Coordinates of C-alpha atoms in Angstrom, one line a residue:
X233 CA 0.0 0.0 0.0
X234 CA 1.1 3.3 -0.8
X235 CA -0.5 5.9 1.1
X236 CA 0.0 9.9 1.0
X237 CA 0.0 12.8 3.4
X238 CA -0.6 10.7 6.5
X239 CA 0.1 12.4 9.6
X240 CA -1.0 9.7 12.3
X241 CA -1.4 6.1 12.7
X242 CA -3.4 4.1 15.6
X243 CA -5.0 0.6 16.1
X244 CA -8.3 -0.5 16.6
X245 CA -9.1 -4.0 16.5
X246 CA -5.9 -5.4 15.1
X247 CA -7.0 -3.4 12.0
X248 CA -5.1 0.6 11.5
X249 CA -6.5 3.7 11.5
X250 CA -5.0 6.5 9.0
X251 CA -4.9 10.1 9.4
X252 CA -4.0 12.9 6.5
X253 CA -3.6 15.9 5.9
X254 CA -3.4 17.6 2.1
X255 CA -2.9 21.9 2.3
X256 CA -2.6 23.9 -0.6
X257 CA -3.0 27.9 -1.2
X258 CA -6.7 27.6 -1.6
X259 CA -7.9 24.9 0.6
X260 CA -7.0 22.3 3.3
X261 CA -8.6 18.9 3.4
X262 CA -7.9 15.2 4.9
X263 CA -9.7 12.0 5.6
X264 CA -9.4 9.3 8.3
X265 CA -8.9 5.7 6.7
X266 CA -10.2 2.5 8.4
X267 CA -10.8 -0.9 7.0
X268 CA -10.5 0.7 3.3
X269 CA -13.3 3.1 3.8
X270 CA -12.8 7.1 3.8
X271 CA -14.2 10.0 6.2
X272 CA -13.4 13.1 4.4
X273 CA -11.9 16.1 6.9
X274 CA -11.2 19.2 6.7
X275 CA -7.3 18.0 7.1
X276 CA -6.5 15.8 10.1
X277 CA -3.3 16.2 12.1
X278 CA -3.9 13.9 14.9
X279 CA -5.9 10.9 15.9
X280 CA -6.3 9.2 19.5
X281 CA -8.7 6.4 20.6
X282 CA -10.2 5.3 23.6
X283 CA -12.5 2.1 24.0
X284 CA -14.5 2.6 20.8
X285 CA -14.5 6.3 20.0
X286 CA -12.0 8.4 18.0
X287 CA -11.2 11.6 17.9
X288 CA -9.6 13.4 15.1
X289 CA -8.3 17.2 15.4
X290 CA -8.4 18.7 12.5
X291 CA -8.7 22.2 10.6
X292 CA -11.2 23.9 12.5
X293 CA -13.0 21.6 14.3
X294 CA -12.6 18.4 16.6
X295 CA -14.4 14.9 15.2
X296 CA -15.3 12.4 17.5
X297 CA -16.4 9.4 15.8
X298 CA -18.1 5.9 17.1
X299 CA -16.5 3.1 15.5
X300 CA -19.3 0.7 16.5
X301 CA -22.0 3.0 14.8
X302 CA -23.0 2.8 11.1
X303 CA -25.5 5.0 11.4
X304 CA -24.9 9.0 12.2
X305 CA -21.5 7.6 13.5
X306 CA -20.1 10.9 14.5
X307 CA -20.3 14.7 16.4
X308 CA -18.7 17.4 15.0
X309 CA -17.1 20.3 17.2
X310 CA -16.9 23.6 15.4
X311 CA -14.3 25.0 17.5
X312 CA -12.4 27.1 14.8
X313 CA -8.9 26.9 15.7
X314 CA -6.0 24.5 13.8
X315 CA -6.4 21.7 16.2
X316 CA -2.6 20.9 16.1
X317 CA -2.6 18.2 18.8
X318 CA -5.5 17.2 21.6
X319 CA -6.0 14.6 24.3
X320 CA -8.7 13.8 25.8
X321 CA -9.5 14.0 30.3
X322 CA -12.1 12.7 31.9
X323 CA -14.6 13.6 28.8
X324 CA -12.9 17.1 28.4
X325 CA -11.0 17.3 25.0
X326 CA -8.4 19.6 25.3
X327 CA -6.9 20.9 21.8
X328 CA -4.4 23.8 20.9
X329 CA -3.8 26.0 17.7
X330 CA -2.5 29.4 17.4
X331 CA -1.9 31.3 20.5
X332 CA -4.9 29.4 21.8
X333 CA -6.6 26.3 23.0
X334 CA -10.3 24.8 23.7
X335 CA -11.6 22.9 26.2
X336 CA -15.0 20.8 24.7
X337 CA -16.8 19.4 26.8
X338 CA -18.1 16.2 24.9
X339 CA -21.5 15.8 28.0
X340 CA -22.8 19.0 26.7
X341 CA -21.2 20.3 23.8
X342 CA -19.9 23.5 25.2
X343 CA -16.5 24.6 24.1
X344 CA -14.6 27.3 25.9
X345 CA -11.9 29.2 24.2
X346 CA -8.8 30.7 25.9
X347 CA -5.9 32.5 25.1
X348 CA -2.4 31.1 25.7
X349 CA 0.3 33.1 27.2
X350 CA 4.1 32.3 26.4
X351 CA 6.6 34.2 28.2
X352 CA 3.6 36.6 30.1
X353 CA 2.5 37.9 26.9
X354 CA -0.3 37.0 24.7
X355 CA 0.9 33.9 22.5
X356 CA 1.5 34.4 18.9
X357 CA 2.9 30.8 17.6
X358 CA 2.1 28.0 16.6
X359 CA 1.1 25.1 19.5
X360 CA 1.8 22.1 18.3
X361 CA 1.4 19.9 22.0
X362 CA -0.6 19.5 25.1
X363 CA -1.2 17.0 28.0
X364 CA -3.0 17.8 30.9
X365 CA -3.6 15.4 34.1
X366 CA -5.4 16.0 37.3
X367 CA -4.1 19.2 38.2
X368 CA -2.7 20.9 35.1
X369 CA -3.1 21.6 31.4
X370 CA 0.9 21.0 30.0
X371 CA 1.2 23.6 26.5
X372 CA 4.4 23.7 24.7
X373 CA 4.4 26.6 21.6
X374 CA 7.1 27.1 19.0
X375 CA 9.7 29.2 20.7
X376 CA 10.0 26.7 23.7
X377 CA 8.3 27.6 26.0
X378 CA 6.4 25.0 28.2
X379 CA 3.6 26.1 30.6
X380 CA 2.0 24.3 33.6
X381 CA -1.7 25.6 33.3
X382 CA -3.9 24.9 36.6
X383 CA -6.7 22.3 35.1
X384 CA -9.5 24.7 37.1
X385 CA -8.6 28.5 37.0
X386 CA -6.2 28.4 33.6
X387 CA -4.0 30.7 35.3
X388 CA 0.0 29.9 34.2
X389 CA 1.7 28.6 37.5
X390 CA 5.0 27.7 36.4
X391 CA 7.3 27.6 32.9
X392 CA 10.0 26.2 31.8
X393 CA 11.9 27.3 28.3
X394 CA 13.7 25.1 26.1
X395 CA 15.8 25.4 22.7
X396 CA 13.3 24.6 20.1
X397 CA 9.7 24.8 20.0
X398 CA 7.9 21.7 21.7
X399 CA 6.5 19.2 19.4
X400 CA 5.8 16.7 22.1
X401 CA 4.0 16.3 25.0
X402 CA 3.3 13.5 26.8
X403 CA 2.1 12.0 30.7
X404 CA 3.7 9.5 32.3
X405 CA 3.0 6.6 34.9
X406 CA 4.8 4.2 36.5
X407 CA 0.9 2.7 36.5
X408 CA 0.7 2.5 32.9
X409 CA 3.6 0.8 32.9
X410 CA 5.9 3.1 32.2
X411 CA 9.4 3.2 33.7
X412 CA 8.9 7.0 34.3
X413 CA 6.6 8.9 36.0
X414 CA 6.3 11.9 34.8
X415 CA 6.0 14.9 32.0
X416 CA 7.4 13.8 28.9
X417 CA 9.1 16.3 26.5
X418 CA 10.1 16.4 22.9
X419 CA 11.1 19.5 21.2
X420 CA 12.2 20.6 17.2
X421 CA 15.9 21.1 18.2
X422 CA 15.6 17.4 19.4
X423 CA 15.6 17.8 23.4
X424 CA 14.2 15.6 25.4
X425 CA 13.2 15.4 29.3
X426 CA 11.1 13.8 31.9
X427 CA 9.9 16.2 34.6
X428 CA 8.1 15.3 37.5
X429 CA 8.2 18.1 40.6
X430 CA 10.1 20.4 39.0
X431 CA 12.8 18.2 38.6
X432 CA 14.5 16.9 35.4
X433 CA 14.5 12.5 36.1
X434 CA 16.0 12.4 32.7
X435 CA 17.4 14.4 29.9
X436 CA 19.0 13.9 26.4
X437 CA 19.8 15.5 23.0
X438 CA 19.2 13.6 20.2
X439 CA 19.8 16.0 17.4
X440 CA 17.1 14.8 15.3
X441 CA 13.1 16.6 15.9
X442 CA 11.0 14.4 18.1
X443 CA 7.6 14.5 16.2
X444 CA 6.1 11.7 18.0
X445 CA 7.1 8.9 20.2
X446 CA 5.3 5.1 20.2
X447 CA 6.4 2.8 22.6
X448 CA 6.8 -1.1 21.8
X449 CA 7.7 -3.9 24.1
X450 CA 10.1 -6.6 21.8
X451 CA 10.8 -9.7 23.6
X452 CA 10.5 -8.5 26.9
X453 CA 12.3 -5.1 26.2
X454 CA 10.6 -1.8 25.5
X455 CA 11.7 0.9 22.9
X456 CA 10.9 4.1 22.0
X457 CA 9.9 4.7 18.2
X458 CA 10.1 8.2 17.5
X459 CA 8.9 9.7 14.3
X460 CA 11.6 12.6 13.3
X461 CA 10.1 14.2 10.4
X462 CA 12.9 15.3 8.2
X463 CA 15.3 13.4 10.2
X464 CA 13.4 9.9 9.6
X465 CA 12.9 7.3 12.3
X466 CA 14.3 6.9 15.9
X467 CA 14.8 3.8 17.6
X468 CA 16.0 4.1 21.2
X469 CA 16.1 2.4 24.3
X470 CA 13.8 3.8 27.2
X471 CA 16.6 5.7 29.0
X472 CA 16.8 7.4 24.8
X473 CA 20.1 5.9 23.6
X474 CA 19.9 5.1 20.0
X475 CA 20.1 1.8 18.6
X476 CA 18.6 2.5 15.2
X477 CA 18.3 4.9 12.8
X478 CA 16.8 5.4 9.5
X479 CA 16.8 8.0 7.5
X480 CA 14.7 9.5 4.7
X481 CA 14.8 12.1 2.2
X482 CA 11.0 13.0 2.6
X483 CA 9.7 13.6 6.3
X484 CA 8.1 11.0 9.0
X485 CA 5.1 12.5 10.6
X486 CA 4.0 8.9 12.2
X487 CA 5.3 5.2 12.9
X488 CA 3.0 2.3 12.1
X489 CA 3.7 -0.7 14.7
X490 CA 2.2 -3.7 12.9
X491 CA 3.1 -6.5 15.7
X492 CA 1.3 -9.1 13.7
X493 CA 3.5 -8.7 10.7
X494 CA 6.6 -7.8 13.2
X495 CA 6.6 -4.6 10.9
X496 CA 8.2 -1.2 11.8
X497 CA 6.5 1.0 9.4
X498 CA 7.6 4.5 8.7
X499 CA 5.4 6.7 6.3
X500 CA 6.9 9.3 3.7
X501 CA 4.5 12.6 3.6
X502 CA 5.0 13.2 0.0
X503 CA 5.7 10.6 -1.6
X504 CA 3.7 7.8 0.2
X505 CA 6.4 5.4 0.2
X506 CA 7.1 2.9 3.3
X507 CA 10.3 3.0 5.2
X508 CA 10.1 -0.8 6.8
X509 CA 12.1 -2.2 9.9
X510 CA 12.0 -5.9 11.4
X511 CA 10.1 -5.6 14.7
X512 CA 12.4 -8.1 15.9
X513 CA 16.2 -7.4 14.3
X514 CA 16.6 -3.9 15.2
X515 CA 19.3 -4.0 17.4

Protein backbone atom coordinates (compact mmCIF):
# COMPACT_ATOMS: atom_id res chain seq x y z
CA UNK A 1 0.00 0.00 0.00
CA UNK A 2 1.12 3.30 -0.80
CA UNK A 3 -0.50 5.95 1.07
CA UNK A 4 0.00 9.88 0.99
CA UNK A 5 0.05 12.77 3.38
CA UNK A 6 -0.60 10.67 6.53
CA UNK A 7 0.09 12.35 9.64
CA UNK A 8 -1.00 9.72 12.28
CA UNK A 9 -1.43 6.10 12.73
CA UNK A 10 -3.36 4.06 15.62
CA UNK A 11 -5.03 0.62 16.14
CA UNK A 12 -8.28 -0.51 16.59
CA UNK A 13 -9.06 -4.04 16.51
CA UNK A 14 -5.92 -5.37 15.14
CA UNK A 15 -6.96 -3.39 11.98
CA UNK A 16 -5.12 0.65 11.49
CA UNK A 17 -6.53 3.71 11.46
CA UNK A 18 -5.04 6.53 9.03
CA UNK A 19 -4.88 10.13 9.43
CA UNK A 20 -3.98 12.87 6.48
CA UNK A 21 -3.62 15.94 5.88
CA UNK A 22 -3.37 17.60 2.13
CA UNK A 23 -2.85 21.88 2.34
CA UNK A 24 -2.60 23.86 -0.60
CA UNK A 25 -2.99 27.94 -1.25
CA UNK A 26 -6.74 27.56 -1.60
CA UNK A 27 -7.87 24.90 0.62
CA UNK A 28 -7.00 22.34 3.28
CA UNK A 29 -8.57 18.91 3.37
CA UNK A 30 -7.91 15.19 4.86
CA UNK A 31 -9.67 11.96 5.62
CA UNK A 32 -9.41 9.29 8.31
CA UNK A 33 -8.86 5.69 6.68
CA UNK A 34 -10.24 2.54 8.43
CA UNK A 35 -10.83 -0.91 7.03
CA UNK A 36 -10.50 0.74 3.29
CA UNK A 37 -13.33 3.13 3.80
CA UNK A 38 -12.75 7.13 3.79
CA UNK A 39 -14.16 10.03 6.19
CA UNK A 40 -13.37 13.11 4.41
CA UNK A 41 -11.94 16.11 6.94
CA UNK A 42 -11.17 19.21 6.68
CA UNK A 43 -7.26 18.01 7.06
CA UNK A 44 -6.52 15.76 10.05
CA UNK A 45 -3.35 16.19 12.09
CA UNK A 46 -3.86 13.95 14.88
CA UNK A 47 -5.89 10.93 15.89
CA UNK A 48 -6.28 9.15 19.47
CA UNK A 49 -8.74 6.44 20.57
CA UNK A 50 -10.20 5.31 23.57
CA UNK A 51 -12.46 2.11 24.00
CA UNK A 52 -14.48 2.61 20.83
CA UNK A 53 -14.52 6.30 19.99
CA UNK A 54 -12.01 8.36 17.97
CA UNK A 55 -11.22 11.56 17.86
CA UNK A 56 -9.64 13.37 15.06
CA UNK A 57 -8.32 17.18 15.36
CA UNK A 58 -8.41 18.66 12.51
CA UNK A 59 -8.67 22.24 10.61
CA UNK A 60 -11.24 23.90 12.54
CA UNK A 61 -12.95 21.56 14.27
CA UNK A 62 -12.61 18.41 16.62
CA UNK A 63 -14.43 14.89 15.24
CA UNK A 64 -15.32 12.42 17.48
CA UNK A 65 -16.39 9.44 15.80
CA UNK A 66 -18.07 5.86 17.12
CA UNK A 67 -16.53 3.14 15.47
CA UNK A 68 -19.28 0.72 16.53
CA UNK A 69 -21.96 3.01 14.83
CA UNK A 70 -23.04 2.78 11.10
CA UNK A 71 -25.52 4.95 11.36
CA UNK A 72 -24.85 8.99 12.16
CA UNK A 73 -21.49 7.63 13.46
CA UNK A 74 -20.13 10.85 14.46
CA UNK A 75 -20.27 14.73 16.40
CA UNK A 76 -18.73 17.37 15.02
CA UNK A 77 -17.12 20.30 17.23
CA UNK A 78 -16.86 23.56 15.41
CA UNK A 79 -14.26 25.04 17.46
CA UNK A 80 -12.37 27.06 14.78
CA UNK A 81 -8.94 26.94 15.73
CA UNK A 82 -5.98 24.46 13.80
CA UNK A 83 -6.42 21.68 16.23
CA UNK A 84 -2.60 20.93 16.10
CA UNK A 85 -2.55 18.20 18.78
CA UNK A 86 -5.51 17.16 21.60
CA UNK A 87 -5.96 14.59 24.34
CA UNK A 88 -8.71 13.81 25.85
CA UNK A 89 -9.49 14.04 30.34
CA UNK A 90 -12.13 12.70 31.87
CA UNK A 91 -14.64 13.61 28.80
CA UNK A 92 -12.94 17.14 28.45
CA UNK A 93 -10.99 17.29 24.97
CA UNK A 94 -8.42 19.61 25.27
CA UNK A 95 -6.91 20.87 21.80
CA UNK A 96 -4.39 23.77 20.87
CA UNK A 97 -3.80 25.99 17.69
CA UNK A 98 -2.49 29.37 17.37
CA UNK A 99 -1.93 31.34 20.48
CA UNK A 100 -4.85 29.39 21.83
CA UNK A 101 -6.60 26.29 23.01
CA UNK A 102 -10.28 24.85 23.70
CA UNK A 103 -11.61 22.91 26.18
CA UNK A 104 -15.01 20.85 24.68
CA UNK A 105 -16.82 19.41 26.80
CA UNK A 106 -18.12 16.19 24.93
CA UNK A 107 -21.50 15.80 27.97
CA UNK A 108 -22.78 18.98 26.74
CA UNK A 109 -21.16 20.29 23.75
CA UNK A 110 -19.93 23.47 25.18
CA UNK A 111 -16.54 24.61 24.06
CA UNK A 112 -14.59 27.27 25.88
CA UNK A 113 -11.88 29.25 24.17
CA UNK A 114 -8.83 30.68 25.87
CA UNK A 115 -5.85 32.48 25.06
CA UNK A 116 -2.44 31.12 25.69
CA UNK A 117 0.34 33.14 27.17
CA UNK A 118 4.12 32.35 26.40
CA UNK A 119 6.64 34.21 28.22
CA UNK A 120 3.57 36.55 30.05
CA UNK A 121 2.49 37.87 26.93
CA UNK A 122 -0.28 36.96 24.68
CA UNK A 123 0.92 33.86 22.51
CA UNK A 124 1.53 34.35 18.87
CA UNK A 125 2.89 30.80 17.64
CA UNK A 126 2.08 27.97 16.59
CA UNK A 127 1.09 25.10 19.54
CA UNK A 128 1.78 22.07 18.34
CA UNK A 129 1.38 19.85 21.96
CA UNK A 130 -0.64 19.46 25.08
CA UNK A 131 -1.25 16.99 28.04
CA UNK A 132 -2.98 17.75 30.87
CA UNK A 133 -3.60 15.37 34.09
CA UNK A 134 -5.41 15.98 37.28
CA UNK A 135 -4.07 19.19 38.24
CA UNK A 136 -2.69 20.89 35.07
CA UNK A 137 -3.15 21.60 31.40
CA UNK A 138 0.93 21.04 30.03
CA UNK A 139 1.20 23.60 26.53
CA UNK A 140 4.45 23.71 24.67
CA UNK A 141 4.36 26.59 21.61
CA UNK A 142 7.13 27.11 19.01
CA UNK A 143 9.73 29.17 20.65
CA UNK A 144 10.03 26.65 23.71
CA UNK A 145 8.28 27.59 25.95
CA UNK A 146 6.42 24.99 28.23
CA UNK A 147 3.63 26.10 30.58
CA UNK A 148 1.96 24.30 33.63
CA UNK A 149 -1.66 25.64 33.29
CA UNK A 150 -3.93 24.86 36.60
CA UNK A 151 -6.70 22.26 35.09
CA UNK A 152 -9.46 24.71 37.11
CA UNK A 153 -8.59 28.48 36.97
CA UNK A 154 -6.16 28.45 33.62
CA UNK A 155 -4.02 30.71 35.31
CA UNK A 156 0.02 29.94 34.22
CA UNK A 157 1.73 28.62 37.49
CA UNK A 158 4.96 27.73 36.44
CA UNK A 159 7.30 27.59 32.92
CA UNK A 160 9.99 26.22 31.81
CA UNK A 161 11.94 27.32 28.31
CA UNK A 162 13.70 25.08 26.06
CA UNK A 163 15.83 25.41 22.68
CA UNK A 164 13.32 24.63 20.11
CA UNK A 165 9.74 24.83 19.97
CA UNK A 166 7.87 21.69 21.69
CA UNK A 167 6.52 19.20 19.36
CA UNK A 168 5.80 16.72 22.09
CA UNK A 169 3.96 16.32 25.01
CA UNK A 170 3.32 13.48 26.79
CA UNK A 171 2.12 12.00 30.66
CA UNK A 172 3.72 9.48 32.31
CA UNK A 173 3.01 6.61 34.88
CA UNK A 174 4.77 4.17 36.50
CA UNK A 175 0.92 2.68 36.53
CA UNK A 176 0.69 2.49 32.87
CA UNK A 177 3.63 0.82 32.88
CA UNK A 178 5.94 3.10 32.20
CA UNK A 179 9.40 3.21 33.74
CA UNK A 180 8.91 7.03 34.30
CA UNK A 181 6.59 8.94 35.97
CA UNK A 182 6.32 11.95 34.81
CA UNK A 183 5.98 14.88 32.02
CA UNK A 184 7.40 13.81 28.92
CA UNK A 185 9.12 16.33 26.51
CA UNK A 186 10.06 16.43 22.91
CA UNK A 187 11.12 19.45 21.25
CA UNK A 188 12.24 20.59 17.18
CA UNK A 189 15.87 21.13 18.24
CA UNK A 190 15.65 17.38 19.42
CA UNK A 191 15.64 17.83 23.38
CA UNK A 192 14.20 15.65 25.42
CA UNK A 193 13.20 15.39 29.29
CA UNK A 194 11.07 13.84 31.87
CA UNK A 195 9.95 16.23 34.58
CA UNK A 196 8.06 15.31 37.54
CA UNK A 197 8.18 18.14 40.62
CA UNK A 198 10.13 20.42 38.98
CA UNK A 199 12.80 18.19 38.63
CA UNK A 200 14.46 16.93 35.39
CA UNK A 201 14.52 12.47 36.10
CA UNK A 202 15.99 12.36 32.74
CA UNK A 203 17.37 14.45 29.89
CA UNK A 204 18.99 13.87 26.38
CA UNK A 205 19.79 15.55 22.99
CA UNK A 206 19.19 13.61 20.16
CA UNK A 207 19.76 15.96 17.37
CA UNK A 208 17.13 14.79 15.26
CA UNK A 209 13.08 16.63 15.86
CA UNK A 210 11.04 14.44 18.11
CA UNK A 211 7.56 14.49 16.17
CA UNK A 212 6.06 11.66 17.97
CA UNK A 213 7.08 8.89 20.20
CA UNK A 214 5.29 5.12 20.18
CA UNK A 215 6.38 2.78 22.60
CA UNK A 216 6.79 -1.07 21.77
CA UNK A 217 7.67 -3.94 24.08
CA UNK A 218 10.13 -6.58 21.82
CA UNK A 219 10.80 -9.67 23.65
CA UNK A 220 10.55 -8.47 26.93
CA UNK A 221 12.26 -5.07 26.21
CA UNK A 222 10.56 -1.84 25.54
CA UNK A 223 11.67 0.89 22.94
CA UNK A 224 10.87 4.11 21.99
CA UNK A 225 9.94 4.65 18.19
CA UNK A 226 10.10 8.22 17.46
CA UNK A 227 8.86 9.73 14.31
CA UNK A 228 11.58 12.64 13.27
CA UNK A 229 10.10 14.20 10.39
CA UNK A 230 12.91 15.30 8.21
CA UNK A 231 15.33 13.40 10.17
CA UNK A 232 13.43 9.87 9.56
CA UNK A 233 12.91 7.34 12.34
CA UNK A 234 14.31 6.86 15.85
CA UNK A 235 14.77 3.84 17.58
CA UNK A 236 16.02 4.10 21.17
CA UNK A 237 16.11 2.36 24.28
CA UNK A 238 13.81 3.78 27.21
CA UNK A 239 16.55 5.72 28.95
CA UNK A 240 16.84 7.35 24.77
CA UNK A 241 20.12 5.88 23.61
CA UNK A 242 19.86 5.07 20.00
CA UNK A 243 20.11 1.75 18.58
CA UNK A 244 18.61 2.46 15.17
CA UNK A 245 18.32 4.92 12.81
CA UNK A 246 16.79 5.36 9.48
CA UNK A 247 16.81 8.01 7.48
CA UNK A 248 14.72 9.49 4.73
CA UNK A 249 14.75 12.07 2.23
CA UNK A 250 11.02 13.03 2.62
CA UNK A 251 9.74 13.62 6.34
CA UNK A 252 8.08 10.95 8.95
CA UNK A 253 5.15 12.49 10.63
CA UNK A 254 4.05 8.93 12.23
CA UNK A 255 5.32 5.24 12.89
CA UNK A 256 2.97 2.31 12.10
CA UNK A 257 3.68 -0.72 14.67
CA UNK A 258 2.18 -3.73 12.92
CA UNK A 259 3.11 -6.49 15.69
CA UNK A 260 1.27 -9.13 13.67
CA UNK A 261 3.52 -8.68 10.75
CA UNK A 262 6.61 -7.80 13.17
CA UNK A 263 6.58 -4.63 10.94
CA UNK A 264 8.18 -1.19 11.77
CA UNK A 265 6.53 1.03 9.40
CA UNK A 266 7.58 4.51 8.70
CA UNK A 267 5.36 6.71 6.27
CA UNK A 268 6.91 9.25 3.73
CA UNK A 269 4.49 12.56 3.56
CA UNK A 270 4.97 13.18 0.02
CA UNK A 271 5.66 10.65 -1.58
CA UNK A 272 3.69 7.80 0.17
CA UNK A 273 6.43 5.39 0.17
CA UNK A 274 7.07 2.89 3.27
CA UNK A 275 10.29 2.96 5.18
CA UNK A 276 10.11 -0.75 6.75
CA UNK A 277 12.10 -2.24 9.93
CA UNK A 278 12.02 -5.91 11.40
CA UNK A 279 10.13 -5.56 14.70
CA UNK A 280 12.39 -8.12 15.92
CA UNK A 281 16.19 -7.38 14.25
CA UNK A 282 16.56 -3.87 15.23
CA UNK A 283 19.31 -3.98 17.38
Amino acid sequence: MQMKYITDCLYYKNKPIYSTYIYSETSRKGAIVYKGAEIETTGTFSISQKENRLIAGNYNNIVVIDLERASAPYTIYDNKIINYNHTEYEGTIYSVGLGCYTEINTKTGDITWHQYFCNGEKCIHDILSVAVDKQHIYIGCDIGCLSYIDRNTHSVLETHSFSGGITWLCVLSAANGHSYSGLEVGTYMGEYAIISERKILLQKSTGSIIWRINRVEIEGAVYNVIAQSYDGIGIYTEDLILIKHIPTTDLVYTVEIDKDRRKLLGYNYYTGEIQSTDLFNIK
